[in-house]
Short mmCIF file of C-alpha atoms and ligand atoms in Angstrom, two decimals:
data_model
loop_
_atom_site.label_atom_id
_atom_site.label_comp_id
_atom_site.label_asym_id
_atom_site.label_seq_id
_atom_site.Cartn_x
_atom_site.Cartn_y
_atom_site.Cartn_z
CA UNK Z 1343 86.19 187.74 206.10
CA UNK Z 1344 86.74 184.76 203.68
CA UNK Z 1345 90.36 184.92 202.19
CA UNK Z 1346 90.14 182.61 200.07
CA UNK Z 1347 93.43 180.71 200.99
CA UNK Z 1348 91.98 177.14 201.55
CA UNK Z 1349 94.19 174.81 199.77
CA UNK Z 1350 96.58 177.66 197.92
CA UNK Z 1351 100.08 176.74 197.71
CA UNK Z 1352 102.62 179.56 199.59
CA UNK Z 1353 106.34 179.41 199.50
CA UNK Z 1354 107.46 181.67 202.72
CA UNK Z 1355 111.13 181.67 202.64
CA UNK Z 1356 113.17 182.05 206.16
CA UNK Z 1357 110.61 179.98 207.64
CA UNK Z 1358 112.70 179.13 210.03
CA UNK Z 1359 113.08 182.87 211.24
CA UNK Z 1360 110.91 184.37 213.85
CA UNK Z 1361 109.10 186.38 211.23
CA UNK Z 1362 108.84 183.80 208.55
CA UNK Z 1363 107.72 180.96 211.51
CA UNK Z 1364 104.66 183.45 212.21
CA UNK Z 1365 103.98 183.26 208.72
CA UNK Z 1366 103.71 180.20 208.07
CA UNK Z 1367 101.69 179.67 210.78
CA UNK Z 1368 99.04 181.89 209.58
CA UNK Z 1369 98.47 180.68 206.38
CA UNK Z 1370 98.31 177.50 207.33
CA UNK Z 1371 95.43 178.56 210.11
CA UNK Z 1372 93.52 180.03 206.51
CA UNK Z 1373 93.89 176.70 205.25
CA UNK Z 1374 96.68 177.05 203.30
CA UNK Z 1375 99.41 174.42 202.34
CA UNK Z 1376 102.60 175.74 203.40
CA UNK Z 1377 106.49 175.02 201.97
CA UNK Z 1378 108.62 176.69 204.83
CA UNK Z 1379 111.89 177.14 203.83
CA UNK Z 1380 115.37 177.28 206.00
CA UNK Z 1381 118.82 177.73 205.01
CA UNK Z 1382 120.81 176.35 208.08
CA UNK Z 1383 117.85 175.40 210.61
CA UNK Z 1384 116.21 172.38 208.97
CA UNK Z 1385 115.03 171.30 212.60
CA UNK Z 1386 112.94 174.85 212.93
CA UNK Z 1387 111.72 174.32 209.78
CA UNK Z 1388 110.40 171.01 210.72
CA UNK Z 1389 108.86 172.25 213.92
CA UNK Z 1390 106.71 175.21 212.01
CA UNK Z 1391 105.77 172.65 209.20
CA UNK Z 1392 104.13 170.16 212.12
CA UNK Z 1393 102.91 173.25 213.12
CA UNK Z 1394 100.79 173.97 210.31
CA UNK Z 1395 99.27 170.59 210.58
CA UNK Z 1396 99.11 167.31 208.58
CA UNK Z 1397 99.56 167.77 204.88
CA UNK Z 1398 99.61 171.53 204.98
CA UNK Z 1399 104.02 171.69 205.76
CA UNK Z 1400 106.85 171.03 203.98
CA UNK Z 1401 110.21 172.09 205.42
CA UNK Z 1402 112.65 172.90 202.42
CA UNK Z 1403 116.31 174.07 201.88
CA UNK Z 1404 117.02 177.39 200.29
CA UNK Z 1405 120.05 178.99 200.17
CA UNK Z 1406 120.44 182.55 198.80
CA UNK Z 1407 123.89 182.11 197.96
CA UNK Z 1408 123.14 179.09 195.71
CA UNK Z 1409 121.04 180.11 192.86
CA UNK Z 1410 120.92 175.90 192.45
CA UNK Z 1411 119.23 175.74 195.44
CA UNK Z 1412 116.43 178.13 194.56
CA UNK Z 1413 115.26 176.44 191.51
CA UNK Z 1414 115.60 172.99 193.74
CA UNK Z 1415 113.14 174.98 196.24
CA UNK Z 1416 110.76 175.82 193.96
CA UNK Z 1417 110.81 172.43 191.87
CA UNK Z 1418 110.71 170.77 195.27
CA UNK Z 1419 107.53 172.67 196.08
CA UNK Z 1420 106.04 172.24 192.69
CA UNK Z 1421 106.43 168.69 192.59
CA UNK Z 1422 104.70 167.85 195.71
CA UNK Z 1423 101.90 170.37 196.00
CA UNK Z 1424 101.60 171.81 192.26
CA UNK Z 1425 102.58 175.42 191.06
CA UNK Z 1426 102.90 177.74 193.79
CA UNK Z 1427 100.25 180.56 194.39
CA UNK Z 1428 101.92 183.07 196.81
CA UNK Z 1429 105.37 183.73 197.44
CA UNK Z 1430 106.51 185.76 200.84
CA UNK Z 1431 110.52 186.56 200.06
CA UNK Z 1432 111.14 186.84 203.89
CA UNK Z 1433 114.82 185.48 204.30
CA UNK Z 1434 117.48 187.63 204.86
CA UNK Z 1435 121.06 186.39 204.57
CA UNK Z 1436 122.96 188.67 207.79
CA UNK Z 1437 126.30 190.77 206.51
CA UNK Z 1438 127.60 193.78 206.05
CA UNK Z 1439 126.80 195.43 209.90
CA UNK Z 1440 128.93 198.40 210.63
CA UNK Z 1441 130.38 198.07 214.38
CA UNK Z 1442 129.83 201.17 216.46
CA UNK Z 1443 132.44 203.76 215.72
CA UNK Z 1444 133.13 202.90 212.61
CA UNK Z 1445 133.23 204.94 209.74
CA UNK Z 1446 131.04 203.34 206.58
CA UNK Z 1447 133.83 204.19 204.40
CA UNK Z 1448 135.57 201.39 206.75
CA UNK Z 1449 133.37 198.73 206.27
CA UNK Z 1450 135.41 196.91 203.44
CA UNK Z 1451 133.20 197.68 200.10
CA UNK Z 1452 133.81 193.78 199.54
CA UNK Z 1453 131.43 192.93 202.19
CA UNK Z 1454 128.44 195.22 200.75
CA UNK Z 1455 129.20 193.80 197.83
CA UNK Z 1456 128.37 190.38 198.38
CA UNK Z 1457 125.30 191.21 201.20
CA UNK Z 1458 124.12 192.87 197.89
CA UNK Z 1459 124.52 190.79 195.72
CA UNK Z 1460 122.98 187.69 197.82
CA UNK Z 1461 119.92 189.63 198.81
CA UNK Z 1462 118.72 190.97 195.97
CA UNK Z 1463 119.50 188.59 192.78
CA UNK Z 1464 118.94 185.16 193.99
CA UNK Z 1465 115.23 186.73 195.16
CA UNK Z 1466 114.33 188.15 191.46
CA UNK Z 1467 115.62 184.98 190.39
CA UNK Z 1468 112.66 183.27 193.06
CA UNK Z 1469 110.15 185.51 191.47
CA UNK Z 1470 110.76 184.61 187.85
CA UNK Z 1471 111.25 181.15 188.78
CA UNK Z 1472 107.15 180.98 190.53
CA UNK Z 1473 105.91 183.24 187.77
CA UNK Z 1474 104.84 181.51 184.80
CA UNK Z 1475 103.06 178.96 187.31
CA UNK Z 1476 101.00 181.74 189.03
CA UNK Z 1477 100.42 183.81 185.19
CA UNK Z 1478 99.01 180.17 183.77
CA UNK Z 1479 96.61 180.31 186.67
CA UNK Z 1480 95.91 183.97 186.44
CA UNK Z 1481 95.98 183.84 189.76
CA UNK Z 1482 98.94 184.63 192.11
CA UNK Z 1483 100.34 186.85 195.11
CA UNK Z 1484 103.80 188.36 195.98
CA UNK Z 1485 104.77 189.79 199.29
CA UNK Z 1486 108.52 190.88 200.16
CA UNK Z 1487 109.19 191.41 203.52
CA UNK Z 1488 111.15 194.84 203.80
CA UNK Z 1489 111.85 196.83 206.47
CA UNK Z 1490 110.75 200.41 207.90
CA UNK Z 1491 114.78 201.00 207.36
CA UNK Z 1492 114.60 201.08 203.44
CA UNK Z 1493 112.49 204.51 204.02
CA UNK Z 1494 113.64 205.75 207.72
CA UNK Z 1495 117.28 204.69 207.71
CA UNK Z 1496 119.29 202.61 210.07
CA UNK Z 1497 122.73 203.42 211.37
CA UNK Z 1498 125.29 201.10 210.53
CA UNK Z 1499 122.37 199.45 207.82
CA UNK Z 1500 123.78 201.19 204.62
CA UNK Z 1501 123.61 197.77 202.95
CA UNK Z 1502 120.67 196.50 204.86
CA UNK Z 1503 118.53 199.90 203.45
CA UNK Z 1504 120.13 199.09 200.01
CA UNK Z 1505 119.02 196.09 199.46
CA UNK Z 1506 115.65 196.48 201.07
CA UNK Z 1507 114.55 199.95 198.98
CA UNK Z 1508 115.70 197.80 196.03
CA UNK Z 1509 113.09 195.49 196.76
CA UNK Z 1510 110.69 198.62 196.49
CA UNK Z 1511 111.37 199.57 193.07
CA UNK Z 1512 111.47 195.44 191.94
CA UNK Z 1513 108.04 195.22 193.60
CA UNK Z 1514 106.82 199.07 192.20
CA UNK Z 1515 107.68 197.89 188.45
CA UNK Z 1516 106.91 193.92 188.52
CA UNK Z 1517 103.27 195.09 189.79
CA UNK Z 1518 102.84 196.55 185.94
CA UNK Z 1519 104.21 193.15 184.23
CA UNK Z 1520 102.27 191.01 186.36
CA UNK Z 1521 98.84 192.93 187.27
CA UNK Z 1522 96.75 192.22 183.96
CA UNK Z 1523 97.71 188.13 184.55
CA UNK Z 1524 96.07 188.40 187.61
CA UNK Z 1525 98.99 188.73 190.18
CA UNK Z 1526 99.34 191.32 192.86
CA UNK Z 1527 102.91 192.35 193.90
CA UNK Z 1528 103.28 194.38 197.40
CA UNK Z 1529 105.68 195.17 199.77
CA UNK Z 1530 105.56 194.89 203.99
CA UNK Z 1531 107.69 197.47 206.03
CA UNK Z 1532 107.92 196.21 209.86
CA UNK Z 1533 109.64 198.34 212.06
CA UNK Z 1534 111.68 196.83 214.78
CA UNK Z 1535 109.96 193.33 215.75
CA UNK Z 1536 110.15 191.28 218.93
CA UNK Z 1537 111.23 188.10 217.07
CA UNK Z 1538 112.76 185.29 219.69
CA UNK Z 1539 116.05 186.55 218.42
CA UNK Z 1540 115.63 190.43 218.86
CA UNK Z 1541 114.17 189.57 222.76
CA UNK Z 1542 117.46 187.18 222.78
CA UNK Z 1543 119.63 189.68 221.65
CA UNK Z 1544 118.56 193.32 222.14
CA UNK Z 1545 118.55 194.79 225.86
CA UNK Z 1546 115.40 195.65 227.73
CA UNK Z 1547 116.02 198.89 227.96
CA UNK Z 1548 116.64 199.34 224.47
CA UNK Z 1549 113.65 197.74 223.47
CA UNK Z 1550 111.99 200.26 226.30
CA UNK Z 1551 113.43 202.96 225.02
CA UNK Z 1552 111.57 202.11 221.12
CA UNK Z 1553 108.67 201.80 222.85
CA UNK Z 1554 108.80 205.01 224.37
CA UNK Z 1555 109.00 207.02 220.66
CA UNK Z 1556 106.47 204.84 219.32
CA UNK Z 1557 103.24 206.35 218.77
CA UNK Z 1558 101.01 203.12 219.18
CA UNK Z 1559 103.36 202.93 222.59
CA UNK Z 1560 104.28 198.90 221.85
CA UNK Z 1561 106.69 197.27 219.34
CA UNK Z 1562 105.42 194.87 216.51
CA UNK Z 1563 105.49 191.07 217.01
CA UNK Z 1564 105.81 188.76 214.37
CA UNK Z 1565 101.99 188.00 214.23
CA UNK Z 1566 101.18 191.74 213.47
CA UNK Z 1567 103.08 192.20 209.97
CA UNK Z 1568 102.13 188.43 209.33
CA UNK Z 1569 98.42 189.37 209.41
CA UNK Z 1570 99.02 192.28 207.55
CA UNK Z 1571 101.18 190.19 204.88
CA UNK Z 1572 98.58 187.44 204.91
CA UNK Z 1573 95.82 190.08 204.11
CA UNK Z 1574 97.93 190.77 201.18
CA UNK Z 1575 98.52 188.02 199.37
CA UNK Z 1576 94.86 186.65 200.05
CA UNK Z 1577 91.89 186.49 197.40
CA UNK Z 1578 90.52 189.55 199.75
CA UNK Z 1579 93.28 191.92 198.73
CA UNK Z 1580 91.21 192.68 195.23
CA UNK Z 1581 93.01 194.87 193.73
CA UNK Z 1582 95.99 196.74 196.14
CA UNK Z 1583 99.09 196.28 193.62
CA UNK Z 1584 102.54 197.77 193.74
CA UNK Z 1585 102.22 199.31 197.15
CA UNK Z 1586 104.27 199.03 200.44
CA UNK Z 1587 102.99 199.25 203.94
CA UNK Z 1588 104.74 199.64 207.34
CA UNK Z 1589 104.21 198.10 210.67
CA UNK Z 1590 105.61 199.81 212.71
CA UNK Z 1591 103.36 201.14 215.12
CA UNK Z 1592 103.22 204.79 213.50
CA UNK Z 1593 106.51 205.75 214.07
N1 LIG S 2411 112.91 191.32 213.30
C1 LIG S 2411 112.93 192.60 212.98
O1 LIG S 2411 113.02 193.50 213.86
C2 LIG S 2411 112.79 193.02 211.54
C3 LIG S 2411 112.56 194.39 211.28
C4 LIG S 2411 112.42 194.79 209.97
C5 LIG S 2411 112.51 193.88 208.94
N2 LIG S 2411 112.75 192.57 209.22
C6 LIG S 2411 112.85 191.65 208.07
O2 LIG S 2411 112.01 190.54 208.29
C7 LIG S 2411 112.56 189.37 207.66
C8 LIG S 2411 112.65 188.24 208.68
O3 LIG S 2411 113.43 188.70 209.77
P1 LIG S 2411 113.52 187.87 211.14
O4 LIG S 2411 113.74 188.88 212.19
O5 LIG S 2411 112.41 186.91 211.24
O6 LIG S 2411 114.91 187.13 210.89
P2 LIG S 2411 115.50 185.79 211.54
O7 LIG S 2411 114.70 185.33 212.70
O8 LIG S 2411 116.95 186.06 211.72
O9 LIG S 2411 115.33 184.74 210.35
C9 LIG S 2411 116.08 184.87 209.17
C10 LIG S 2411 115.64 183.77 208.23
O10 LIG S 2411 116.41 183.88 207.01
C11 LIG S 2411 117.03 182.62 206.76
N3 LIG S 2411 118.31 182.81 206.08
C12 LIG S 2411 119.47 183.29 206.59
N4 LIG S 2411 120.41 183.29 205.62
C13 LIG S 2411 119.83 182.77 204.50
C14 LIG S 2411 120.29 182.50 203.19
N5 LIG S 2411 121.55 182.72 202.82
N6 LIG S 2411 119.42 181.97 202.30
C15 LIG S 2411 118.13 181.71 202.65
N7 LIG S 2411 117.64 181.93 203.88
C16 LIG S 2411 118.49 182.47 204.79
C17 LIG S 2411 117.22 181.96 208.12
O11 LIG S 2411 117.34 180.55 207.93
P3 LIG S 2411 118.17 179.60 208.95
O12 LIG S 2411 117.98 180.18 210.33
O13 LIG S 2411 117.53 178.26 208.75
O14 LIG S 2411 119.60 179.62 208.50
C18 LIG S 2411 115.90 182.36 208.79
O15 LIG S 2411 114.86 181.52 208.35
C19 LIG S 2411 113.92 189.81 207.10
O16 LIG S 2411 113.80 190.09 205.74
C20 LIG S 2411 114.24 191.07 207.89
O17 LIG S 2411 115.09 191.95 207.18
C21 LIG S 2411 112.90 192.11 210.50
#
């Protein structure tokens, strides 16, 4: 299947990430000319642009907490590749976890606050900001990376579901601003994923233990919701607007 990705311009942010790496990487293998973005990691970044061989990286700041730094992305990207064509809003800045034990009504409301506040504005603000290149084209694609907690729950992720069902109804409503100029707006769900840092940092027999009350009987890796996200924000997704999907094995 052709999708039509040869020489588009994508913007995945978290690039750096074990998700947002996998990516990158796979719309650069349709051709694609990748900006991979990374808020502390520049080095990562670097590595996954190489990665997606010559001319087709860029490794480029973006900060979440620095709405400046957003519109310097995005100008960055424009300038040196043209208006860009798909946006994946993959970062997540971390906050707001709940240790074991605790109560939520102990988790200092200061501290949802702000995990709110950074996750959800500064990415609206990404969206207008690649809009009116991707409505003069008639042409563009929108993926936000989610997570199977915005519909199943987490414990100790009040925030974390928060901010990613927000995402939902941004993504839900956008899809009827943006549909008749050509732009499809959909949202990815993975369940837990074996990123280098979840193998780094969750236990074996945890990770066992998911597998076991998983229906498909393995976890995701980053490669199965990039193929799925990929799919979505190609020329061969025709018409699927507005909708999410999980990865997540069934469960
Ligand atoms: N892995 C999972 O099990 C899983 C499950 C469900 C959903 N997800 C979602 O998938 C996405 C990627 O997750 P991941 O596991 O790949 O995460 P990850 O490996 O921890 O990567 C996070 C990425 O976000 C970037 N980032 C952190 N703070 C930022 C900020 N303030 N502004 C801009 N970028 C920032 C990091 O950049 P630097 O490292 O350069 O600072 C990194 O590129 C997230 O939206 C996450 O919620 C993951």
């Amino acid at each position: 299947m052709d999708l039509g990705l040869t020489g588009k311009v994508v913007l995945v942010t978290g690039g750096s990430g074990g998700i947002g790496a996998e990516l990158a990487r796979t719309f650069a293998a349709e051709g694609a000319k990748v900006a991979v973005t990374y808020r502390t990691n520049r080095e990562a970044a670097e590595e996954v642009a190489r990665e997606c061989g010559p001319g087709q990286g860029l490794a480029v700041h973006y900060d979440l907490t620095d709405l400046a730094s957003v519109d310097a992305a995005v100008e960055r990207v424009e300038e040196h590749w043209g208006p860009v064509d798909v946006l994946v809003a993959n970062a997540i800045s971390p906050g707001a976890l709940r240790k074991p034990g605790k109560l939520f009504e102990e988790l200092p409301t200061e501290d949802c606050v702000s995990f709110i506040n950074v996750n959800i504005a500064p990415v609206l603000h990404t969206v207008a900001k690649v809009l009116p290149g991707m409505r003069a084209k008639k042409w563009g694609r929108i993926a936000f990376i989610s997570s199977r907690a915005a519909t199943a729950g987490k414990p100790g992720r009040e925030a974390y579901g928060a901010v990613k069902s927000a995402l939902h109804g941004f993504a839900t409503s956008l899809a009827w601003d943006v549909g008749r100029d050509g732009v499809l707006v959909n949202t990815v769900l993975p369940g837990l994923t074996v990123t280098p840092r979840v193998a780094e940092a969750v236990p074996e027999a945890v990770l066992e233990r998911e597998r076991a009350i998983t229906p498909s009987g393995r976890l995701s890796c980053p490669g199965d919701v990039a193929q799925l996200a990929v799919f979505l924000c190609s020329a061969a997704n025709g018409n699927t607007n507005g909708q999410f999907a999980e990865v997540s094995g069934g469960r």
